[in-house]
Amino acid sequence: MEANLQDLARIRAFVQVFDAGGFSSAARLHGRSKALLSKYVTDLEDYLGVRLMNRTTRKLSLTEAGEAYYREASSLLQQLDDLDATITDQTAEPRGMLRVSAPRNFGESTLAPAIFEYLKKYPKVTLDLRLEDRYVDLVDEGIDVALRISTLADSSLIARKIADMHVVVGASPELIKTIGAPQHPDDLRHLPCIIDVNLQGQSNWRFIENDKTISVPVNGPLRVNSPLAARKAAAMGLGFVVLPSYLADPLVASGELVPVLPGFLPTGQTLQAVYPHRRHLAGKVRALIDHLVDWFAVHPIN
């Protein structure tokens, strides 16, 4: 039997009937007649020469051959559906609801213009932008894509690099004049530090020495879950702070923050677009990621 559309219809009917738990349920769910679905499954069994389903008035189950065939058939149909969706997304304008998660301060200060430009470019997309400084479970909370400043830790997710990032360690000029500037990361063990609990590692700050990562435990007068509050505390002389460059650079430029230990700062941290592991990436998500890559190539994160 050469593969044709009717063959695919028979295979699809078989998968639909089992997924729905019966012929009547599948007929209601997919808008087909029960008789047609029954004919398709029977024709498929006749062609294969084996019974795929055990049918009773109360229960439908798969035979051993049916279980093996179902696994391969459902996988094949999913691949075909994904292929169709990919081609459709490539030719259709992005549309529909797009749920995006990002850190609050980064979203407000740096991401918002890029996101809003995307909306102007694709007016048929409706955006649900959630800015919050907490770990968001993309699958449980129905998020299409999250923007994260980190390395990818969850193997069930896929990440694409959007832009390079870097961090700044610094303190106010007054504090440095009073207690001095650290010459080595270990010096921070004995100096007041402001701990942003959103920071990866929290009170264990990471540095690079001789191409190796070193971790320095720090303490100080303040633990806070806001990088803006941590920045303000540092500017007021309460301690040294680790900040992403987009928050630190304005204060460095104004002289309110003095950077220290530039030769020990880690590199390789990036802004990433993270999304659940799926064969097919929705066109609206793909368009957003491509847009952000292009945007930050022109508007680099300092």
XYZ file of C-alpha atoms in Angstrom:
302
model
C 0.000 0.000 0.000
C 1.544 3.280 -1.125
C 1.298 6.077 1.459
C -1.489 8.548 0.649
C -3.858 10.875 2.474
C -6.399 8.119 3.098
C -3.730 5.954 4.726
C -2.863 8.857 7.036
C -6.553 9.317 7.810
C -6.781 5.661 8.893
C -3.687 5.945 11.080
C -4.934 9.200 12.586
C -8.344 7.669 13.277
C -6.721 4.771 15.137
C -4.670 7.148 17.321
C -7.619 9.470 17.926
C -9.905 6.633 18.992
C -7.443 5.268 21.507
C -6.516 8.740 22.836
C -10.215 9.560 23.314
C -10.967 6.240 24.982
C -13.512 5.062 22.437
C -15.179 5.624 19.071
C -18.037 7.753 20.388
C -15.727 10.068 22.326
C -13.391 10.427 19.360
C -16.305 11.184 17.040
C -17.554 13.983 19.331
C -14.060 15.352 19.881
C -12.984 15.471 16.241
C -16.271 16.072 14.480
C -16.345 12.781 12.594
C -18.960 10.076 12.490
C -18.495 7.009 14.681
C -19.134 4.809 11.649
C -16.354 6.441 9.619
C -13.839 6.102 12.455
C -14.780 2.460 12.898
C -14.364 1.835 9.172
C -10.942 3.488 9.128
C -9.672 1.408 12.048
C -11.066 -1.799 10.560
C -9.490 -1.024 7.177
C -6.151 -0.413 8.909
C -6.360 -3.725 10.755
C -7.313 -5.538 7.537
C -4.324 -4.052 5.732
C -1.894 -4.923 8.540
C -3.428 -8.346 9.045
C -3.548 -7.988 12.826
C -6.043 -6.837 15.416
C -4.944 -3.544 16.970
C -7.802 -3.013 19.403
C -9.883 -5.170 21.720
C -13.391 -3.739 21.607
C -16.127 -4.345 24.173
C -19.208 -2.343 25.051
C -17.493 -0.978 28.172
C -13.792 -0.947 27.423
C -11.346 -0.391 24.611
C -7.785 -1.638 24.916
C -4.808 -2.207 22.659
C -3.450 -5.578 21.716
C 0.303 -6.155 21.983
C 0.631 -5.352 18.291
C -1.642 -2.342 18.782
C 0.580 -0.943 21.543
C 3.669 -1.142 19.343
C 1.838 0.365 16.382
C 0.333 3.137 18.533
C 3.759 4.246 19.801
C 5.178 4.605 16.310
C 2.004 6.012 14.749
C 1.478 8.708 17.397
C 5.124 9.750 17.091
C 4.812 9.936 13.303
C 1.641 12.026 13.478
C 3.240 14.394 16.007
C 6.188 14.925 13.676
C 3.852 15.644 10.772
C 1.798 18.079 12.872
C 4.975 19.819 14.037
C 6.161 20.107 10.442
C 2.840 21.613 9.371
C 2.943 24.091 12.254
C 6.525 25.061 11.460
C 5.691 25.829 7.835
C 2.564 27.736 8.876
C 4.501 29.817 11.401
C 7.156 30.632 8.811
C 4.568 32.054 6.434
C 2.061 33.583 8.871
C 2.329 36.811 10.848
C 2.880 36.219 14.598
C -0.374 36.540 16.522
C -2.095 35.619 19.767
C -1.218 35.802 23.447
C 2.488 35.763 24.342
C 3.445 35.323 28.000
C 6.931 36.576 28.884
C 8.742 36.564 32.225
C 11.758 38.735 33.125
C 13.508 40.189 36.191
C 11.713 43.334 37.358
C 14.557 45.859 37.300
C 16.021 44.586 34.042
C 12.567 44.550 32.498
C 11.777 48.100 33.555
C 15.130 49.649 32.714
C 16.431 47.751 29.694
C 14.034 45.169 28.275
C 10.858 47.236 28.026
C 11.865 49.340 24.974
C 12.890 46.216 23.066
C 9.665 44.379 23.965
C 7.461 47.353 23.095
C 9.184 47.727 19.728
C 8.320 44.058 19.078
C 4.645 44.840 19.756
C 4.742 47.710 17.275
C 6.296 45.374 14.727
C 3.717 42.618 15.312
C 0.417 44.295 16.266
C -1.542 41.021 16.206
C 0.391 39.772 19.254
C -1.031 40.447 22.730
C 1.664 40.559 25.408
C 1.410 39.420 29.019
C 4.716 40.709 30.458
C 5.442 39.538 33.992
C 8.274 41.367 35.737
C 9.181 39.747 39.041
C 12.340 38.822 40.908
C 11.649 35.155 41.608
C 12.159 31.800 39.954
C 9.300 31.168 37.538
C 8.318 27.633 36.527
C 7.598 28.083 32.836
C 5.515 24.938 32.393
C 3.423 25.211 35.564
C 2.734 28.921 35.057
C 2.125 28.783 31.308
C 5.031 31.062 30.357
C 6.066 30.948 26.700
C 9.544 32.406 27.192
C 11.568 33.805 30.106
C 14.455 36.243 29.906
C 17.092 35.243 32.455
C 20.517 36.586 33.355
C 22.323 33.381 34.270
C 23.652 30.106 32.998
C 21.134 27.424 32.042
C 20.568 25.030 34.941
C 17.312 23.238 34.128
C 17.902 20.491 31.562
C 14.182 20.419 30.706
C 14.521 23.896 29.203
C 16.175 25.238 26.075
C 18.082 28.530 26.078
C 19.256 30.845 23.346
C 21.788 33.567 24.000
C 20.429 37.062 23.482
C 23.332 39.262 24.593
C 26.506 39.309 26.656
C 26.309 40.595 30.223
C 28.834 41.519 32.874
C 28.784 42.436 36.546
C 30.397 45.202 38.575
C 31.663 45.050 42.153
C 31.855 48.435 43.796
C 31.283 50.732 46.746
C 30.849 54.426 47.425
C 33.898 56.730 47.270
C 33.373 57.589 50.953
C 33.537 53.941 52.060
C 36.632 53.231 50.007
C 38.305 56.347 51.404
C 37.495 55.144 54.939
C 38.370 51.419 54.762
C 40.247 51.082 51.490
C 39.634 49.111 48.319
C 40.105 45.328 48.201
C 43.118 44.213 46.204
C 42.051 40.551 46.055
C 38.589 38.935 46.282
C 39.545 37.305 49.622
C 39.776 40.800 51.118
C 35.982 40.999 50.908
C 35.703 38.375 53.665
C 36.607 41.119 56.144
C 34.764 44.029 54.535
C 31.064 45.016 54.767
C 29.073 43.665 51.828
C 25.479 44.090 50.732
C 23.869 40.805 49.769
C 21.189 40.681 47.101
C 19.435 37.369 47.762
C 18.311 37.245 44.119
C 21.964 36.891 43.122
C 23.084 33.383 42.212
C 25.152 32.202 45.167
C 23.772 34.955 47.414
C 26.504 35.435 50.068
C 29.115 33.436 48.147
C 30.464 35.748 45.479
C 32.255 34.177 42.541
C 35.427 35.504 40.948
C 38.026 34.312 38.445
C 41.711 33.838 39.264
C 44.176 32.141 36.911
C 41.238 30.948 34.783
C 39.666 29.193 37.773
C 36.479 30.111 39.619
C 36.886 31.006 43.280
C 34.044 31.525 45.758
C 34.348 34.124 48.500
C 31.907 34.073 51.453
C 30.846 37.604 52.398
C 28.820 39.234 55.159
C 27.504 42.674 55.906
C 24.824 44.903 57.343
C 22.107 44.203 54.751
C 20.408 41.342 52.952
C 17.772 42.455 50.467
C 15.803 40.966 47.581
C 16.071 44.022 45.349
C 19.114 45.003 43.273
C 17.895 48.617 43.236
C 17.788 48.693 47.027
C 21.232 47.057 47.137
C 22.534 49.704 44.754
C 21.102 52.501 46.896
C 22.638 51.018 50.054
C 26.041 50.848 48.363
C 25.781 54.453 47.173
C 25.042 55.481 50.762
C 28.241 53.816 51.973
C 26.866 50.691 53.664
C 29.106 48.225 51.868
C 30.404 46.649 48.672
C 27.875 45.301 46.199
C 27.663 43.091 43.124
C 25.444 44.594 40.440
C 24.657 43.842 36.803
C 26.303 46.407 34.575
C 23.049 47.988 33.432
C 22.363 49.025 37.029
C 25.942 49.825 38.071
C 27.127 51.840 35.080
C 24.956 54.948 35.666
C 26.311 55.293 39.229
C 29.862 54.652 38.073
C 29.445 57.402 35.491
C 28.108 59.837 38.114
C 30.877 59.002 40.574
C 28.504 57.534 43.185
C 30.006 54.067 42.812
C 33.658 53.103 42.444
C 34.319 49.750 40.724
C 36.850 47.403 42.319
C 38.547 44.098 41.426
C 38.017 44.470 37.646
C 40.627 41.816 36.883
C 38.828 39.157 38.903
C 35.279 39.489 37.596
C 33.706 36.449 35.935
C 32.889 36.538 32.245
C 30.510 34.502 30.148
C 27.289 35.510 31.887
C 24.593 36.150 29.321
C 21.040 37.279 28.850
C 19.187 34.174 27.719
C 15.780 33.453 26.292
C 14.598 30.269 27.988
C 11.640 28.197 26.859
C 10.232 24.702 27.493
C 11.629 21.784 25.541
C 9.379 21.320 22.530
C 9.947 20.075 19.009
C 8.097 23.044 17.586
C 8.674 26.613 18.724
C 5.684 28.898 18.155
C 6.223 31.562 15.531
C 5.439 34.407 17.944
C 8.148 33.133 20.331
C 10.686 32.629 17.574
C 9.954 36.128 16.242
C 10.431 37.646 19.714
C 13.768 35.906 20.262
C 15.037 36.927 16.823
C 13.886 40.489 17.489
C 15.690 40.654 20.850
C 18.925 39.295 19.363
C 18.798 41.992 16.675
C 17.791 44.703 19.168
C 20.610 44.091 21.635
C 23.136 43.823 18.814
C 22.315 47.466 18.074
C 21.646 48.459 21.722
C 24.284 46.477 23.683
C 23.852 46.008 27.436
C 26.719 48.025 28.910
